[in-house]
Amino acid sequence: MSKNYIIYTYGCQMNVHESEKIAGILSAKGYACCDDVENADVIVYNTCCVRENAEQHAFGNIGMIKKLKKAKKDLIVAVCGCMTQQKEFAEKLSSTFPYVDIVIGTFNVDKFGELLDKKLSQKKKVVEVLDSPNPICESIIPLRSSFPNAWVNIMYGCNNFCSYCIVPYVRGRERSRKAEDVLKEVKELVENGYKEITLLGQNVNSYGKDLSDGSSFAHLIDEIAKIEGKFRLRFMSNHPKDITEDVVRAIANNQHACKSIHLPVQSGSSRILGLMNRKYTREQYLSEVEMIRKIIPDCAITTDIIVGFPTETEEDFLETVSLVETVGYDGAFTFVYSPREGTVASKMDDQVSPDVKKDRIMRLVDIQNERNRQDSLKYVGKQVEILVEDYDKKKNAYMGRDERGRMAYFEFSRNLVGRFVTVEITKTGGMSLIGKVVKVED
Ligand code: SAH
Ligand code: SF4
Ligand code: F3S
């Protein structure tokens, strides 16, 4: 009988894709993916520690497996991802979750298969958390689970040390993949029918700076433009401190690139941005938005915002509100500041109280939601091109997005997943769109 695995993933797309790589390793070893934890022989927790709630979520779930592990002696429990790279983690783990069999850090996750073999041949737990990264491994074939979308790493790590952020500590310095490897992967994905490719990096604009072959993000986008076939290209994330006209022009000139840019602002107050070590001011950010809209007039802009950063006053927060209103974002991920051990901001005095943080996030979410609702209304009566991503069983409808990222639902009599369709929008469902298919592309 074949053995089964289940992977629980927390955190960002980077982690989602890393789980696909672990799934690829396990499947090459003959394991099959299962949905029911009771049937699993290997359980993997791919963790995140960017905010406290992500961490608690993972800890809670690892705790719940204790009973199962007691009843099923051969079950292997593995923990990987960003949490494992934190110094305090090792102690927490051995005292709270002694039944975990494998701990593997972010720098050697390509060795997951070898560590699993090691564990299977010995009783002792296997712990391997490195201080610096292994060379980039190009030989793992990920088992992708989000067709027709595919994630492609262009770089790993981060050099920016935003004062609130744990990522540079748990992911190390920037390492870019060779352009030829990225291009080969994108080409293969397109040949295999994938229709939306998202290039991943903590700061995609600095792609290639660590390579000595003249690679740059703008050049990479130009090279991807030469790939034939119809597909969408997206990026995650652009750092406002070094998005250049070159990059925006490369996006504008690339027929595959969605006219949509994720440009995390974090705060609308220059004082707070300084304390966050973001290396741009409110004014510089706004002039970048202007530059983008000059080059790509209908470009969607989305963002990430943190409220309640230490010392944030009501005035600072109102500057964020006014920036949100000025830019008119097409979408915003909003977060309550969460102190992360070891970061500069966690040592700052004047942490904002939980009540104030809660009040601010609620006000901000209301403003952005209202803006999304108003924006959706503008679509009614129009025809939009949608890439069909999934069938929503609860809504009994297919689901997909337009180039700008707006979600749409529609019924159809046959499977449309992975197809481009033209949908006439008849009404809105809050922030999303509802319509009928008027054309299916071959
Ligand atoms: N590299 C990306 C962001 C990766 S983390 C970038 O710089 O744009 C995703 C988001 O999590 C960040 O943009 C930020 O808004 C949020 N975040 C990071 N650390 C946080 C913290 N300590 N508390 C709350 N939100 C945080
Ligand atoms: Fe974190 Fe800043 Fe790096 Fe993004 S750029 S991962 S927010 S340190
Ligand atoms: Fe991503 Fe969380 Fe790590 S956001 S890089 S999984 S800390």
PDB file of N, CA and C and ligand atoms in Angstrom, residues 158 160-162 164-165 167-168 202 239 266 278, ligand 2:
ATOM      1  N   CYS A 158      16.437  38.351   1.569  1.00  0.00           N
ATOM      2  CA  CYS A 158      16.159  39.785   1.559  1.00  0.00           C
ATOM      3  C   CYS A 158      17.300  40.540   2.234  1.00  0.00           C
ATOM      4  N   ASN A 160      16.946  43.916   3.005  1.00  0.00           N
ATOM      5  CA  ASN A 160      16.446  45.249   3.342  1.00  0.00           C
ATOM      6  C   ASN A 160      16.303  45.578   4.824  1.00  0.00           C
ATOM      7  N   PHE A 161      16.132  44.603   5.630  1.00  0.00           N
ATOM      8  CA  PHE A 161      16.018  44.841   7.071  1.00  0.00           C
ATOM      9  C   PHE A 161      15.057  45.976   7.418  1.00  0.00           C
ATOM     10  N   CYS A 162      13.855  45.922   6.902  1.00  0.00           N
ATOM     11  CA  CYS A 162      12.816  46.836   7.384  1.00  0.00           C
ATOM     12  C   CYS A 162      12.731  46.559   8.884  1.00  0.00           C
ATOM     13  N   TYR A 164      10.692  46.292  11.202  1.00  0.00           N
ATOM     14  CA  TYR A 164       9.669  45.449  11.844  1.00  0.00           C
ATOM     15  C   TYR A 164       9.777  43.992  11.421  1.00  0.00           C
ATOM     16  N   CYS A 165      10.625  43.693  10.425  1.00  0.00           N
ATOM     17  CA  CYS A 165      10.453  42.443   9.685  1.00  0.00           C
ATOM     18  C   CYS A 165      11.470  41.357  10.037  1.00  0.00           C
ATOM     19  N   VAL A 167      11.861  38.581   8.165  1.00  0.00           N
ATOM     20  CA  VAL A 167      12.234  37.789   6.982  1.00  0.00           C
ATOM     21  C   VAL A 167      13.748  37.741   6.716  1.00  0.00           C
ATOM     22  N   PRO A 168      14.475  38.891   6.752  1.00  0.00           N
ATOM     23  CA  PRO A 168      15.915  38.798   6.472  1.00  0.00           C
ATOM     24  C   PRO A 168      16.656  37.884   7.458  1.00  0.00           C
ATOM     25  N   GLN A 202      11.381  38.658  -2.512  1.00  0.00           N
ATOM     26  CA  GLN A 202      10.987  39.645  -1.497  1.00  0.00           C
ATOM     27  C   GLN A 202      11.113  41.057  -2.050  1.00  0.00           C
ATOM     28  N   HIS A 239       9.664  46.520  -4.460  1.00  0.00           N
ATOM     29  CA  HIS A 239       9.931  47.413  -3.318  1.00  0.00           C
ATOM     30  C   HIS A 239       9.978  48.846  -3.854  1.00  0.00           C
ATOM     31  N   GLN A 266       3.327  50.333   3.229  1.00  0.00           N
ATOM     32  CA  GLN A 266       3.453  50.106   4.694  1.00  0.00           C
ATOM     33  C   GLN A 266       2.907  51.244   5.544  1.00  0.00           C
ATOM     34  N   ARG A 278      12.333  52.032   5.525  1.00  0.00           N
ATOM     35  CA  ARG A 278      11.855  51.676   4.185  1.00  0.00           C
ATOM     36  C   ARG A 278      12.625  52.414   3.082  1.00  0.00           C
TER      37      ARG A 278
HETATM   38 FE1  SF4 B   2      10.616  42.260   5.108  1.00  0.00          FE
HETATM   39 FE2  SF4 B   2      11.277  44.607   4.155  1.00  0.00          FE
HETATM   40 FE3  SF4 B   2      12.487  42.427   3.232  1.00  0.00          FE
HETATM   41 FE4  SF4 B   2       9.936  42.873   2.633  1.00  0.00          FE
HETATM   42  S1  SF4 B   2      11.689  44.140   2.020  1.00  0.00           S
HETATM   43  S2  SF4 B   2      10.822  40.953   3.333  1.00  0.00           S
HETATM   44  S3  SF4 B   2       9.166  43.833   4.485  1.00  0.00           S
HETATM   45  S4  SF4 B   2      12.638  43.253   5.300  1.00  0.00           S
END
